[in-house]
Amino acid sequence: MNNPISSTPLPNLIGAALPPPDRALLATADDQPPRILLLYGSLRPQSFSRKLALEAEQLLRHLGCETRVFDPHGLPMLDSSDKLHPEVQRLREWSQWAEGHVWVSPERHGTVTGVFKNQIDWLPLEDGSVRPTQGKTLAVMQVCGGSQSFNTVNTLRVLGRWMRMLAIPNQSSVAKAWQEFDDDGRMRPSPFYDRVVDVMEELVKFTLLTRGRSDYLVDRYSERKGDQEAAALARASGAVVAR
């Protein structure tokens, strides 16, 4: 699909108020830029969740991130294909590549859209030794056709918790999204835009602060106990066979 974003990177941002983070001040940060995957939840040509995701991408790039935006058009419905489908493989590989996610969904009947949920459903908690989402940071946002609501961002937080992600405290809900974007697909200056900037800045900070520590943060007693019990059982089985 053609990118509706205009050639002006950030026309409504006061850049001096949003400098890229000083990674030298963060002991856990290395020289690599944060890697962020953005998902959106609509197939409409004038999708406002897509426009918001692309606006967020511009901000993340300003903050020194590498970004990828997944296009859900070619993704099959869960169970209508297998995990070897090229778009399923792409989604899983990109999730593994990313250190953090941005999830943007419209609100449909008080919750996330099927288009968005289908993307999450294709991401397993475990795939062999790989956990595509565990320990990664997450920012959640929604677009509303009418008055402001928080149903969708609340649902996205539930999904993020289930996927063992580290959801940042801030979030964005854009009311009457149809009037918040101009003809070039760019978000107009407003308190809604400022909140999106806040959310992206916070996501980058949390991603840098947790870099190198995510395995420690999601390390669980119950899993360590299970591993020890499995190892003990394997040793006992080996001893029996040896006899």
Short mmCIF file of C-alpha atoms in Angstrom, two decimals:
data_model
loop_
_atom_site.label_atom_id
_atom_site.label_comp_id
_atom_site.label_asym_id
_atom_site.label_seq_id
_atom_site.Cartn_x
_atom_site.Cartn_y
_atom_site.Cartn_z
CA MET A 1 0.00 0.00 0.00
CA ASN A 2 1.15 3.56 -0.64
CA ASN A 3 2.32 5.40 2.42
CA PRO A 4 -0.04 8.38 3.00
CA ILE A 5 2.49 10.20 5.17
CA SER A 6 3.70 13.42 3.60
CA SER A 7 7.38 14.09 2.91
CA THR A 8 7.65 16.45 5.89
CA PRO A 9 8.77 14.18 8.73
CA LEU A 10 7.25 15.91 11.75
CA PRO A 11 5.45 19.12 10.80
CA ASN A 12 3.63 19.50 14.11
CA LEU A 13 6.45 18.67 16.49
CA ILE A 14 8.48 21.23 18.40
CA GLY A 15 11.65 19.21 17.98
CA ALA A 16 13.66 21.09 20.59
CA ALA A 17 11.20 19.85 23.20
CA LEU A 18 11.75 16.23 22.14
CA PRO A 19 15.46 15.51 21.74
CA PRO A 20 16.54 11.93 21.06
CA PRO A 21 17.35 10.11 24.31
CA ASP A 22 20.90 10.30 25.57
CA ARG A 23 21.71 6.61 25.62
CA ALA A 24 25.13 7.36 27.11
CA LEU A 25 23.33 8.12 30.39
CA LEU A 26 21.77 4.66 30.47
CA ALA A 27 24.17 2.00 31.65
CA THR A 28 22.16 -0.81 30.07
CA ALA A 29 21.99 0.72 26.58
CA ASP A 30 24.40 -0.30 23.83
CA ASP A 31 25.13 1.39 20.54
CA GLN A 32 22.21 -0.21 18.72
CA PRO A 33 19.00 1.78 18.19
CA PRO A 34 15.83 0.44 19.84
CA ARG A 35 13.91 -1.87 17.50
CA ILE A 36 10.14 -1.30 17.49
CA LEU A 37 7.38 -3.22 15.68
CA LEU A 38 4.07 -1.44 15.04
CA LEU A 39 0.78 -3.29 14.51
CA TYR A 40 -2.54 -1.74 13.49
CA GLY A 41 -6.05 -3.13 13.26
CA SER A 42 -7.92 -2.13 10.10
CA LEU A 43 -7.89 -3.00 6.40
CA ARG A 44 -9.78 0.13 5.33
CA PRO A 45 -7.98 2.27 2.70
CA GLN A 46 -8.43 5.28 5.00
CA SER A 47 -7.61 3.36 8.17
CA PHE A 48 -7.08 5.79 11.03
CA SER A 49 -5.34 3.14 13.12
CA ARG A 50 -2.84 2.80 10.28
CA LYS A 51 -2.42 6.58 10.07
CA LEU A 52 -1.82 6.73 13.80
CA ALA A 53 0.69 3.88 13.60
CA LEU A 54 2.56 5.67 10.82
CA GLU A 55 2.55 8.93 12.80
CA ALA A 56 3.96 7.02 15.77
CA GLU A 57 6.60 5.51 13.50
CA GLN A 58 7.78 8.98 12.48
CA LEU A 59 8.15 9.94 16.13
CA LEU A 60 10.03 6.76 16.95
CA ARG A 61 12.44 7.40 14.10
CA HIS A 62 12.98 10.93 15.41
CA LEU A 63 13.87 9.32 18.75
CA GLY A 64 16.51 7.17 17.07
CA CYS A 65 14.60 3.90 16.68
CA GLU A 66 14.55 1.32 13.92
CA THR A 67 10.94 0.56 13.03
CA ARG A 68 8.85 -1.91 11.08
CA VAL A 69 5.10 -1.60 10.43
CA PHE A 70 3.33 -4.88 9.72
CA ASP A 71 0.66 -4.76 7.00
CA PRO A 72 -2.11 -7.23 7.98
CA HIS A 73 -3.70 -7.40 4.50
CA GLY A 74 -2.02 -10.67 3.51
CA LEU A 75 -2.22 -12.38 6.90
CA PRO A 76 -4.61 -15.36 6.82
CA MET A 77 -7.17 -15.95 9.53
CA LEU A 78 -5.87 -18.14 12.32
CA ASP A 79 -6.25 -21.88 11.54
CA SER A 80 -7.11 -21.20 7.88
CA SER A 81 -3.44 -21.77 7.10
CA ASP A 82 -0.39 -23.05 8.93
CA LYS A 83 2.51 -21.22 10.48
CA LEU A 84 4.60 -21.69 7.30
CA HIS A 85 2.52 -19.07 5.48
CA PRO A 86 4.93 -16.28 4.41
CA GLU A 87 3.03 -13.53 6.22
CA VAL A 88 2.80 -15.57 9.41
CA GLN A 89 6.54 -16.16 9.21
CA ARG A 90 7.12 -12.45 8.59
CA LEU A 91 5.01 -11.43 11.59
CA ARG A 92 6.78 -13.89 13.89
CA GLU A 93 10.23 -12.97 12.65
CA TRP A 94 9.54 -9.27 13.06
CA SER A 95 8.19 -9.81 16.56
CA GLN A 96 11.34 -11.70 17.46
CA TRP A 97 13.46 -8.91 15.92
CA ALA A 98 11.72 -6.19 17.92
CA GLU A 99 12.57 -5.09 21.44
CA GLY A 100 9.24 -3.30 21.79
CA HIS A 101 5.80 -3.15 20.19
CA VAL A 102 3.23 -0.45 19.46
CA TRP A 103 -0.33 -1.76 19.18
CA VAL A 104 -3.00 0.46 17.60
CA SER A 105 -6.58 -0.69 17.12
CA PRO A 106 -9.89 0.94 16.34
CA GLU A 107 -12.69 0.28 18.80
CA ARG A 108 -15.27 -2.08 17.29
CA HIS A 109 -18.27 -3.07 19.40
CA GLY A 110 -16.41 -1.98 22.52
CA THR A 111 -13.23 -3.93 21.93
CA VAL A 112 -10.36 -4.56 19.51
CA THR A 113 -11.05 -5.47 15.89
CA GLY A 114 -10.78 -8.99 14.52
CA VAL A 115 -8.03 -7.77 12.19
CA PHE A 116 -5.90 -6.76 15.15
CA LYS A 117 -6.70 -9.80 17.31
CA ASN A 118 -5.81 -12.12 14.43
CA GLN A 119 -2.26 -10.75 14.43
CA ILE A 120 -1.85 -11.44 18.14
CA ASP A 121 -3.39 -14.89 17.78
CA TRP A 122 -0.65 -15.82 15.30
CA LEU A 123 2.05 -14.94 17.84
CA PRO A 124 2.69 -17.94 20.11
CA LEU A 125 3.79 -17.65 23.70
CA GLU A 126 6.46 -20.20 22.86
CA ASP A 127 7.86 -21.55 19.60
CA GLY A 128 10.48 -24.08 20.54
CA SER A 129 13.05 -22.17 22.57
CA VAL A 130 11.82 -18.81 21.21
CA ARG A 131 9.29 -16.59 22.98
CA PRO A 132 8.39 -13.93 20.40
CA THR A 133 6.86 -11.42 22.83
CA GLN A 134 8.00 -12.21 26.37
CA GLY A 135 9.86 -9.39 28.10
CA LYS A 136 9.35 -6.89 25.28
CA THR A 137 8.01 -3.42 25.98
CA LEU A 138 4.56 -2.44 24.75
CA ALA A 139 2.70 0.81 24.07
CA VAL A 140 -1.06 0.69 23.42
CA MET A 141 -3.21 3.18 21.53
CA GLN A 142 -6.70 3.29 20.04
CA VAL A 143 -8.72 5.40 17.64
CA CYS A 144 -12.39 6.17 18.24
CA GLY A 145 -15.03 7.12 15.68
CA GLY A 146 -16.92 9.12 18.31
CA SER A 147 -16.29 10.23 21.87
CA GLN A 148 -13.21 9.12 23.72
CA SER A 149 -13.23 5.60 25.11
CA PHE A 150 -10.65 3.40 26.82
CA ASN A 151 -12.22 -0.01 26.18
CA THR A 152 -9.74 -0.95 23.48
CA VAL A 153 -6.56 0.16 25.24
CA ASN A 154 -7.74 -1.75 28.32
CA THR A 155 -8.23 -4.87 26.18
CA LEU A 156 -4.82 -4.37 24.59
CA ARG A 157 -3.28 -4.27 28.05
CA VAL A 158 -4.94 -7.59 28.89
CA LEU A 159 -3.55 -9.07 25.68
CA GLY A 160 -0.11 -7.67 26.41
CA ARG A 161 -0.12 -9.12 29.91
CA TRP A 162 -1.17 -12.50 28.52
CA MET A 163 1.70 -12.32 26.02
CA ARG A 164 4.06 -11.59 28.95
CA MET A 165 4.98 -8.13 27.73
CA LEU A 166 5.95 -5.05 29.74
CA ALA A 167 3.22 -2.49 29.01
CA ILE A 168 4.28 1.09 29.73
CA PRO A 169 2.02 3.18 32.01
CA ASN A 170 1.07 5.81 29.42
CA GLN A 171 -1.45 5.23 26.61
CA SER A 172 -3.38 7.13 23.95
CA SER A 173 -7.05 7.18 22.93
CA VAL A 174 -7.83 9.49 20.00
CA ALA A 175 -11.48 10.58 19.95
CA LYS A 176 -13.23 11.44 16.66
CA ALA A 177 -10.16 10.31 14.79
CA TRP A 178 -11.65 11.35 11.46
CA GLN A 179 -11.11 15.00 12.37
CA GLU A 180 -7.61 14.58 13.85
CA PHE A 181 -5.82 13.90 10.53
CA ASP A 182 -5.32 16.21 7.55
CA ASP A 183 -5.65 15.40 3.86
CA ASP A 184 -2.04 14.17 3.74
CA GLY A 185 -2.72 11.63 6.48
CA ARG A 186 -0.81 13.58 9.12
CA MET A 187 -2.08 14.11 12.61
CA ARG A 188 -3.09 17.67 13.37
CA PRO A 189 -1.57 19.51 16.37
CA SER A 190 -3.77 18.94 19.42
CA PRO A 191 -3.64 17.51 22.94
CA PHE A 192 -4.24 14.11 21.31
CA TYR A 193 -1.08 14.54 19.24
CA ASP A 194 0.89 15.62 22.30
CA ARG A 195 -0.23 12.48 24.12
CA VAL A 196 0.95 10.30 21.24
CA VAL A 197 4.36 12.02 21.48
CA ASP A 198 4.39 11.35 25.24
CA VAL A 199 3.59 7.66 24.70
CA MET A 200 6.33 7.14 22.10
CA GLU A 201 8.90 8.96 24.23
CA GLU A 202 7.99 6.82 27.23
CA LEU A 203 8.16 3.62 25.17
CA VAL A 204 11.70 4.44 24.06
CA LYS A 205 12.77 5.20 27.62
CA PHE A 206 11.34 1.95 28.98
CA THR A 207 12.85 -0.02 26.10
CA LEU A 208 16.30 1.38 26.85
CA LEU A 209 15.94 0.96 30.61
CA THR A 210 14.91 -2.71 30.30
CA ARG A 211 17.41 -3.57 27.57
CA GLY A 212 19.51 -6.48 28.71
CA ARG A 213 17.27 -7.04 31.74
CA SER A 214 14.08 -8.46 30.21
CA ASP A 215 15.11 -12.08 30.83
CA TYR A 216 15.65 -11.26 34.49
CA LEU A 217 12.36 -9.40 34.77
CA VAL A 218 10.30 -12.30 33.42
CA ASP A 219 12.26 -15.08 35.18
CA ARG A 220 9.77 -17.10 37.25
CA TYR A 221 10.09 -19.36 40.27
CA SER A 222 7.47 -21.78 38.93
CA GLU A 223 9.40 -22.23 35.68
CA ARG A 224 12.73 -22.69 37.45
CA LYS A 225 11.09 -25.25 39.73
CA GLY A 226 9.64 -27.07 36.72
CA ASP A 227 13.03 -27.13 35.01
CA GLN A 228 14.69 -28.56 38.12
CA GLU A 229 12.00 -31.23 38.49
CA ALA A 230 12.30 -32.16 34.81
CA ALA A 231 16.09 -32.41 35.12
CA ALA A 232 15.78 -34.59 38.22
CA LEU A 233 13.31 -36.86 36.44
CA ALA A 234 15.64 -37.15 33.45
CA ARG A 235 18.57 -38.07 35.71
CA ALA A 236 16.45 -40.69 37.49
CA SER A 237 15.31 -42.15 34.17
CA GLY A 238 18.90 -42.28 32.95
CA ALA A 239 19.99 -44.09 36.10
CA VAL A 240 17.26 -46.72 35.61
CA VAL A 241 18.27 -47.28 31.98
CA ALA A 242 21.91 -47.57 32.97
CA ARG A 243 21.07 -50.45 35.29
#
